N, CA and C atoms as an extended XYZ file, in Angstrom:
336
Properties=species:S:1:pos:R:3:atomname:S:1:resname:S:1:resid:I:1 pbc="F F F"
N        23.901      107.134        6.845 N   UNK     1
C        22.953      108.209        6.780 CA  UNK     1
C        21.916      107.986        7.865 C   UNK     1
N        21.449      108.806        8.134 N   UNK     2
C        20.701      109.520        9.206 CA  UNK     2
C        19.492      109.585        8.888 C   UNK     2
N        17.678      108.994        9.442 N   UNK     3
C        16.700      109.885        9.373 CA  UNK     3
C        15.718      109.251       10.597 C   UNK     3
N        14.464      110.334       10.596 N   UNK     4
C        13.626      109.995       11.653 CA  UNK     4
C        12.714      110.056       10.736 C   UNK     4
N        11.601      109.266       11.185 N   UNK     5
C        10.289      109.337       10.657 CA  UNK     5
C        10.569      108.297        9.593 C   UNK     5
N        10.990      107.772        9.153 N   UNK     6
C        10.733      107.190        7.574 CA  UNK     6
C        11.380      105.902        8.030 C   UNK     6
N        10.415      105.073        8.110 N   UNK     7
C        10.034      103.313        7.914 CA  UNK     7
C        10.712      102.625        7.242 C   UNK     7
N        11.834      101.844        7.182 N   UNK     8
C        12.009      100.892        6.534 CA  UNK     8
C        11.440      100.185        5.203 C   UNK     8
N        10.158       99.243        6.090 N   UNK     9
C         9.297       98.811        5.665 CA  UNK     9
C         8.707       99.339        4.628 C   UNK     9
N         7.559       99.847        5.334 N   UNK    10
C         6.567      100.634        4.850 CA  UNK    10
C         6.554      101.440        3.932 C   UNK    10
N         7.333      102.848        4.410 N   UNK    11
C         7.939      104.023        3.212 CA  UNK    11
C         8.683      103.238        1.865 C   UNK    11
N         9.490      102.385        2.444 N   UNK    12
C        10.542      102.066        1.497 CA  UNK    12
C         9.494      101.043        0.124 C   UNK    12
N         8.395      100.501        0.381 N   UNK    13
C         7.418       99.598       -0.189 CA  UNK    13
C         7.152      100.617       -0.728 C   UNK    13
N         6.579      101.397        0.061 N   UNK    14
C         5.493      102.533       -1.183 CA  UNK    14
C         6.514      103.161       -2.290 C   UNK    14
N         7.921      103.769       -1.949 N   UNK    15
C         8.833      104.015       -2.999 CA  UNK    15
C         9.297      102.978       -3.808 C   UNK    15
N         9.573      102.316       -3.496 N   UNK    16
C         9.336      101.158       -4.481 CA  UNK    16
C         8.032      101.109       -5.504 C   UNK    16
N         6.656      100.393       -5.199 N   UNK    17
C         5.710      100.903       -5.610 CA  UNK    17
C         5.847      102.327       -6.516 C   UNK    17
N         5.941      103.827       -6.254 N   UNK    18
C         5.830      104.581       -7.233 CA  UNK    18
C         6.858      104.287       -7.623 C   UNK    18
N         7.967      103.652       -8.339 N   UNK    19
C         8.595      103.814       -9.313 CA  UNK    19
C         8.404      102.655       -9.803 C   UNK    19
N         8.226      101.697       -9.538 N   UNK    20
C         7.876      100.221      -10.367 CA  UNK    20
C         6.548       99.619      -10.668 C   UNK    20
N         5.813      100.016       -9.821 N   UNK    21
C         3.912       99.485       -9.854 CA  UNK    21
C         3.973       98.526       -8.965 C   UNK    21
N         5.069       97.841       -8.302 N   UNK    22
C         4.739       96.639       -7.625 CA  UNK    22
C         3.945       96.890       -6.682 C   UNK    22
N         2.939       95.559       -5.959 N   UNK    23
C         2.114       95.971       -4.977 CA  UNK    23
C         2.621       96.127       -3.998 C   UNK    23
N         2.579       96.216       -3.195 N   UNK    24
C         2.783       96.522       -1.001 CA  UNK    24
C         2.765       94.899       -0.542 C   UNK    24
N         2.280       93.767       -0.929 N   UNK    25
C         1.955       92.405       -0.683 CA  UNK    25
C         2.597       92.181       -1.178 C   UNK    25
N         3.345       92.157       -2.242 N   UNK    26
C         4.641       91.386       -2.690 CA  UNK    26
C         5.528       91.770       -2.686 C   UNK    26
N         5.639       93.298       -2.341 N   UNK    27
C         6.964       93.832       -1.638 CA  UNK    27
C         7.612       93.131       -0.261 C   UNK    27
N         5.778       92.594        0.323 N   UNK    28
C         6.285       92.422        1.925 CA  UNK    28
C         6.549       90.731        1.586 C   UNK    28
N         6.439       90.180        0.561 N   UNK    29
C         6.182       88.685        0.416 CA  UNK    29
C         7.951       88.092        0.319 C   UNK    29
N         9.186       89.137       -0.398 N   UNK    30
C         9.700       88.640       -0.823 CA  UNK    30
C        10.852       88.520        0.546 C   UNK    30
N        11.698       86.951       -0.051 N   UNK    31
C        12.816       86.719        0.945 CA  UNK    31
C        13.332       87.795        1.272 C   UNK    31
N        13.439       88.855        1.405 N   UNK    32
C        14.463       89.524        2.006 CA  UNK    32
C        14.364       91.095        2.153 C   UNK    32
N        12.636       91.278        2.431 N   UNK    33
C        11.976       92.448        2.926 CA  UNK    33
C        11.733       92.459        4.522 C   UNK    33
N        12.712       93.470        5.327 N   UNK    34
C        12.399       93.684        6.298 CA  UNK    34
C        12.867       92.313        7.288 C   UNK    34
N        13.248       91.662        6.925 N   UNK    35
C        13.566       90.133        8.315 CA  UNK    35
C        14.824       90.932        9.019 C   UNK    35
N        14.593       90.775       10.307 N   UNK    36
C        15.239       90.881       11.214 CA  UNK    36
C        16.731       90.308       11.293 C   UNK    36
N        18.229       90.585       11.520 N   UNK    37
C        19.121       90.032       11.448 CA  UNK    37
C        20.083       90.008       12.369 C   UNK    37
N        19.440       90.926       12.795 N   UNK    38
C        20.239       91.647       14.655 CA  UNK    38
C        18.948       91.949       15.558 C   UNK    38
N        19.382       91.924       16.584 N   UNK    39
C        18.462       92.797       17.382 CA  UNK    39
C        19.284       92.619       18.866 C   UNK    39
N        19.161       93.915       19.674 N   UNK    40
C        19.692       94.019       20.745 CA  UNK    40
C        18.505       95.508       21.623 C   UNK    40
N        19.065       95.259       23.118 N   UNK    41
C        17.842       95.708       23.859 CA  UNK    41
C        16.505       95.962       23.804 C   UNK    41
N        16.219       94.764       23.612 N   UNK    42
C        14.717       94.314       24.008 CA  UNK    42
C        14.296       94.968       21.992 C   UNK    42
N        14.764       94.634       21.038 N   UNK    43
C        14.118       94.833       20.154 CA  UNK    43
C        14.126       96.812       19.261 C   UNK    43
N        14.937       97.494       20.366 N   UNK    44
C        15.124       98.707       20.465 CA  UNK    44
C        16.072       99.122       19.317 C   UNK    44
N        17.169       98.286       19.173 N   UNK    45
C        18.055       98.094       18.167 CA  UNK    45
C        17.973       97.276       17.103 C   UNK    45
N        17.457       97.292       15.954 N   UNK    46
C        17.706       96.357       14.933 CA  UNK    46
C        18.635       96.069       13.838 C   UNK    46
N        18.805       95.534       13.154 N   UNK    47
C        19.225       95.094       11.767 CA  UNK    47
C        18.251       94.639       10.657 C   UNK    47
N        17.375       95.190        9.679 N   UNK    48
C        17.196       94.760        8.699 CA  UNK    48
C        17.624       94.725        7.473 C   UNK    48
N        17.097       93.521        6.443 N   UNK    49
C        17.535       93.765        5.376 CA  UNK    49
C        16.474       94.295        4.369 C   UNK    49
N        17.059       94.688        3.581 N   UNK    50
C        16.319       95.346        2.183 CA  UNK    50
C        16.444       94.614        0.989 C   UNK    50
N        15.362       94.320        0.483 N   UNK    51
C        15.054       93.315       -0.442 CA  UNK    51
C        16.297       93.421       -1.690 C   UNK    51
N        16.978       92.613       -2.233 N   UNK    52
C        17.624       92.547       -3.681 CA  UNK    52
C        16.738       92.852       -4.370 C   UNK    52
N        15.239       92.996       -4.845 N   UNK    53
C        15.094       93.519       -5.513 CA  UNK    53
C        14.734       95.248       -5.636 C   UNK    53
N        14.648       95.445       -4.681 N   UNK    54
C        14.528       96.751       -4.136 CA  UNK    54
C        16.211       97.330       -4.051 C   UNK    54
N        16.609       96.721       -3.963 N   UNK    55
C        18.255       97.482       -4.082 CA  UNK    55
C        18.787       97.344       -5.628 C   UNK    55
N        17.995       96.780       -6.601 N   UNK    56
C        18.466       96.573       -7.917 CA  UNK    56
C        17.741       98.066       -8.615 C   UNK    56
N        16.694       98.400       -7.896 N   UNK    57
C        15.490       99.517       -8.389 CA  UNK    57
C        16.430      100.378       -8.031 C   UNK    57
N        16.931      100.740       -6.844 N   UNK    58
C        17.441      101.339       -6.172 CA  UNK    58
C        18.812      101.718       -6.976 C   UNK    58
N        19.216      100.703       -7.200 N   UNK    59
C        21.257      100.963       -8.278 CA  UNK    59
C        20.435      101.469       -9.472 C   UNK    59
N        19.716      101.534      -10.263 N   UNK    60
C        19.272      101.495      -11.480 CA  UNK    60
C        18.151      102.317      -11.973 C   UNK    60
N        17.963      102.743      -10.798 N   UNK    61
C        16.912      104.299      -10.971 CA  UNK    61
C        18.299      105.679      -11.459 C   UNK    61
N        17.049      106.635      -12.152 N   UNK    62
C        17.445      107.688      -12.863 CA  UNK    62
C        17.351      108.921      -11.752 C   UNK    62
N        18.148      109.637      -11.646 N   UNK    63
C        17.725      110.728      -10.194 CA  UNK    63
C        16.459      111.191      -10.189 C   UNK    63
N        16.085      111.726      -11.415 N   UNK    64
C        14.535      112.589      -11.832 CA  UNK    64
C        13.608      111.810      -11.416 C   UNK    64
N        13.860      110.605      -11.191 N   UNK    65
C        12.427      109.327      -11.001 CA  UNK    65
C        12.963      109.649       -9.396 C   UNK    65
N        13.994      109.255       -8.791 N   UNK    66
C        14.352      109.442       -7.265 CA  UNK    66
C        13.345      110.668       -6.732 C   UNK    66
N        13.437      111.885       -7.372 N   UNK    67
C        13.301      113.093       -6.679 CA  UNK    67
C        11.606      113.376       -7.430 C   UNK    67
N        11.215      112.284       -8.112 N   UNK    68
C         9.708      112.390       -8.360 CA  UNK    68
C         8.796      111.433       -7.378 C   UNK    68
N        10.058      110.099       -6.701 N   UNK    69
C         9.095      109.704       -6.094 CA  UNK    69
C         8.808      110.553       -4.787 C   UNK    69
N        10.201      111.005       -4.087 N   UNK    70
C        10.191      111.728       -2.695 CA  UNK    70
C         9.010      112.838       -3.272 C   UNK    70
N         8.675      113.888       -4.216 N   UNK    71
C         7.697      114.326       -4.227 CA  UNK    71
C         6.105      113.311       -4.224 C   UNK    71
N         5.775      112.233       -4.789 N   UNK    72
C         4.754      111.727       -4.693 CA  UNK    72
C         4.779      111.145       -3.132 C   UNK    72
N         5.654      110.787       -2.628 N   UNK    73
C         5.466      109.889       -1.515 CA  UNK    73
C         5.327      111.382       -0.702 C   UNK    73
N         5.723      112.442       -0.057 N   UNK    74
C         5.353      113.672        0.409 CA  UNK    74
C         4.088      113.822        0.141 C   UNK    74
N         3.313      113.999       -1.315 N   UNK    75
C         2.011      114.331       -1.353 CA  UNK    75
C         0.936      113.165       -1.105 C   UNK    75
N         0.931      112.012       -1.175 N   UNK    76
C         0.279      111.050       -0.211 CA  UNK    76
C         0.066      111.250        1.216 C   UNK    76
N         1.452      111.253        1.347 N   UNK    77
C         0.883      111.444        2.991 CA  UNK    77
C         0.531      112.998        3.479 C   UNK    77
N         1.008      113.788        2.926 N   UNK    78
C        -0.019      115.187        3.105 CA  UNK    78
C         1.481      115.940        3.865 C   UNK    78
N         2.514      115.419        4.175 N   UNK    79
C         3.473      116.189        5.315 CA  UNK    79
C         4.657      115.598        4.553 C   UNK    79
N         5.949      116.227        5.141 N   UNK    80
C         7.458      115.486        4.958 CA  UNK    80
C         7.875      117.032        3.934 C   UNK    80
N         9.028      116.728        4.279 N   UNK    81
C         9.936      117.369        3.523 CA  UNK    81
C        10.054      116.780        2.158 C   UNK    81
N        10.053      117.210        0.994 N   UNK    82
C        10.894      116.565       -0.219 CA  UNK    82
C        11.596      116.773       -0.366 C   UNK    82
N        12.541      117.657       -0.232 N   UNK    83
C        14.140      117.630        0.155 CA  UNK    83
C        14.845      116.678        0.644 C   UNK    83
N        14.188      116.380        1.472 N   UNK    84
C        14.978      115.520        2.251 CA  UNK    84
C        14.725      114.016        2.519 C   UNK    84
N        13.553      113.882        1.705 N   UNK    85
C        13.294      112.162        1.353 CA  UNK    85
C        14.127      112.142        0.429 C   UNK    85
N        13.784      113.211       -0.625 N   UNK    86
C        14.801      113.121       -1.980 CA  UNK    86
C        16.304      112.892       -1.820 C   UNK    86
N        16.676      113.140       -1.121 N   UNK    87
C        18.266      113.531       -0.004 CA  UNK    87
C        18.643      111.949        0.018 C   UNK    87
N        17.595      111.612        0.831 N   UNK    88
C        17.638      110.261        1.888 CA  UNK    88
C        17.662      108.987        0.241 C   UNK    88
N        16.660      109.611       -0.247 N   UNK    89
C        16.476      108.480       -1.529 CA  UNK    89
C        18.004      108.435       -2.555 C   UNK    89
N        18.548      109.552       -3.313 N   UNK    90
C        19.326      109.984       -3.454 CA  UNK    90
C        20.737      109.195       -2.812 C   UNK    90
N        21.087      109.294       -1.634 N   UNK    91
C        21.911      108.022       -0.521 CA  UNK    91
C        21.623      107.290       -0.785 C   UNK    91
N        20.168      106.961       -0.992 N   UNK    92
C        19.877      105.025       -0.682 CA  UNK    92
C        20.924      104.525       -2.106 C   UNK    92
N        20.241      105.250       -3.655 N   UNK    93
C        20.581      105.310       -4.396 CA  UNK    93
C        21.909      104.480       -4.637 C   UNK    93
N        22.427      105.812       -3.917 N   UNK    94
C        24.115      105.748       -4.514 CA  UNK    94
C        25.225      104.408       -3.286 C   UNK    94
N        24.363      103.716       -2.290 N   UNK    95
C        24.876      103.049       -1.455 CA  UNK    95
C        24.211      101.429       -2.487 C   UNK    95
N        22.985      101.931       -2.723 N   UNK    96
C        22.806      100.934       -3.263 CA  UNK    96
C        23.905       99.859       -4.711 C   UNK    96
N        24.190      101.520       -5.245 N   UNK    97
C        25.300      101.334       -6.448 CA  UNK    97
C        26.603      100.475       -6.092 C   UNK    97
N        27.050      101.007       -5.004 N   UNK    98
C        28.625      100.584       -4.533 CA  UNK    98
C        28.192       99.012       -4.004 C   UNK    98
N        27.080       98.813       -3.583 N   UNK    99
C        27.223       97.473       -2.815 CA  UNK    99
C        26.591       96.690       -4.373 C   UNK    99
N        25.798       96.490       -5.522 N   UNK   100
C        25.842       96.069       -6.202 CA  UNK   100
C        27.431       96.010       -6.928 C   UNK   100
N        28.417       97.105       -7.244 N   UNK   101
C        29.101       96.742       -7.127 CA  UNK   101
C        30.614       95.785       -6.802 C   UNK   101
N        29.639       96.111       -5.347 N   UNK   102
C        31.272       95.251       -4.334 CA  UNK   102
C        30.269       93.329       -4.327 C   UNK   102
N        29.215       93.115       -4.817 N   UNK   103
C        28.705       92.106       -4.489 CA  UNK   103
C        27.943       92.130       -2.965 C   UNK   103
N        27.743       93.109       -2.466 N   UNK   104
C        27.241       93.240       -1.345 CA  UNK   104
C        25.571       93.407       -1.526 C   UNK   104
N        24.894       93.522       -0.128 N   UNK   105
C        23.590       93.450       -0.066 CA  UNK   105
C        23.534       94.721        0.891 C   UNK   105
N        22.009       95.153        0.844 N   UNK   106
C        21.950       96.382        1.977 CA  UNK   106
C        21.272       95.670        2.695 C   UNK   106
N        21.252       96.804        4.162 N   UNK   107
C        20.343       96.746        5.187 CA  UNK   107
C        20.373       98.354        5.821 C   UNK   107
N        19.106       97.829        6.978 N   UNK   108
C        19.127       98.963        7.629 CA  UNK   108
C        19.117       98.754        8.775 C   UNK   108
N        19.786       99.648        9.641 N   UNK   109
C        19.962       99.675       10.939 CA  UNK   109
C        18.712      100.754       11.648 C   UNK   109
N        18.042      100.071       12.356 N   UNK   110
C        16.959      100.942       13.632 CA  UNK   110
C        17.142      101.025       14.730 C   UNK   110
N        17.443      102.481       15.025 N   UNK   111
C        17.834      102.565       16.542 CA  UNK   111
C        16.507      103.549       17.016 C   UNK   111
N        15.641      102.552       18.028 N   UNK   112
C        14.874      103.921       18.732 CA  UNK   112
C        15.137      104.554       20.092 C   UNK   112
């Protein structure tokens, strides 16, 4: 899947956050938020990973909570589509499912 504008990091902390309460500091604290695992031209290309526990929220969320956070995280920042965070969240979701499944872990790929 495909998007612009929406952070890894950052976005992905605060969705986290509205559906669990966790803070933004211990989102960024844990082994396996955001570390780098690739990188190619000058930093332009990455590989990160996404926390296990954030991919457990992620397999184990209810859609209605998915498509309540893409509305709260839209009205924070004042702009964005909710469609289409919801969309994007929705994917994370269901990628998240299959790789708990298969024993796998996520990541994300950044290309700017």
């Amino acid at each position: 899947m495909a998007t612009k504008g929406f952070d890894s990091t950052t976005d992905l902390g605060a969705i986290e956050g509205f559906l669990t309460g966790v803070d933004f500091d211990e989102f960024l604290a844990r082994p396996r938020t955001s570390h780098v695992v690739a990188e190619r031209d000058e930093g332009e290309r990455l590989v990160l990973t996404i926390s296990d526990e954030l991919q457990g929220v992620l397999a184990s969320v209810e859609a209605a909570e998915l498509t309540a956070a893409a509305r709260h995280w839209v009205e924070e920042r004042g702009s964005g589509d909710t469609d289409a965070i919801g969309s994007l969240l929705h994917e994370l979701a269901e990628l998240a499912r299959g790789a708990q499944r298969r024993g796998e872990r996520l990541y994300c790929w950044i290309c700017v």
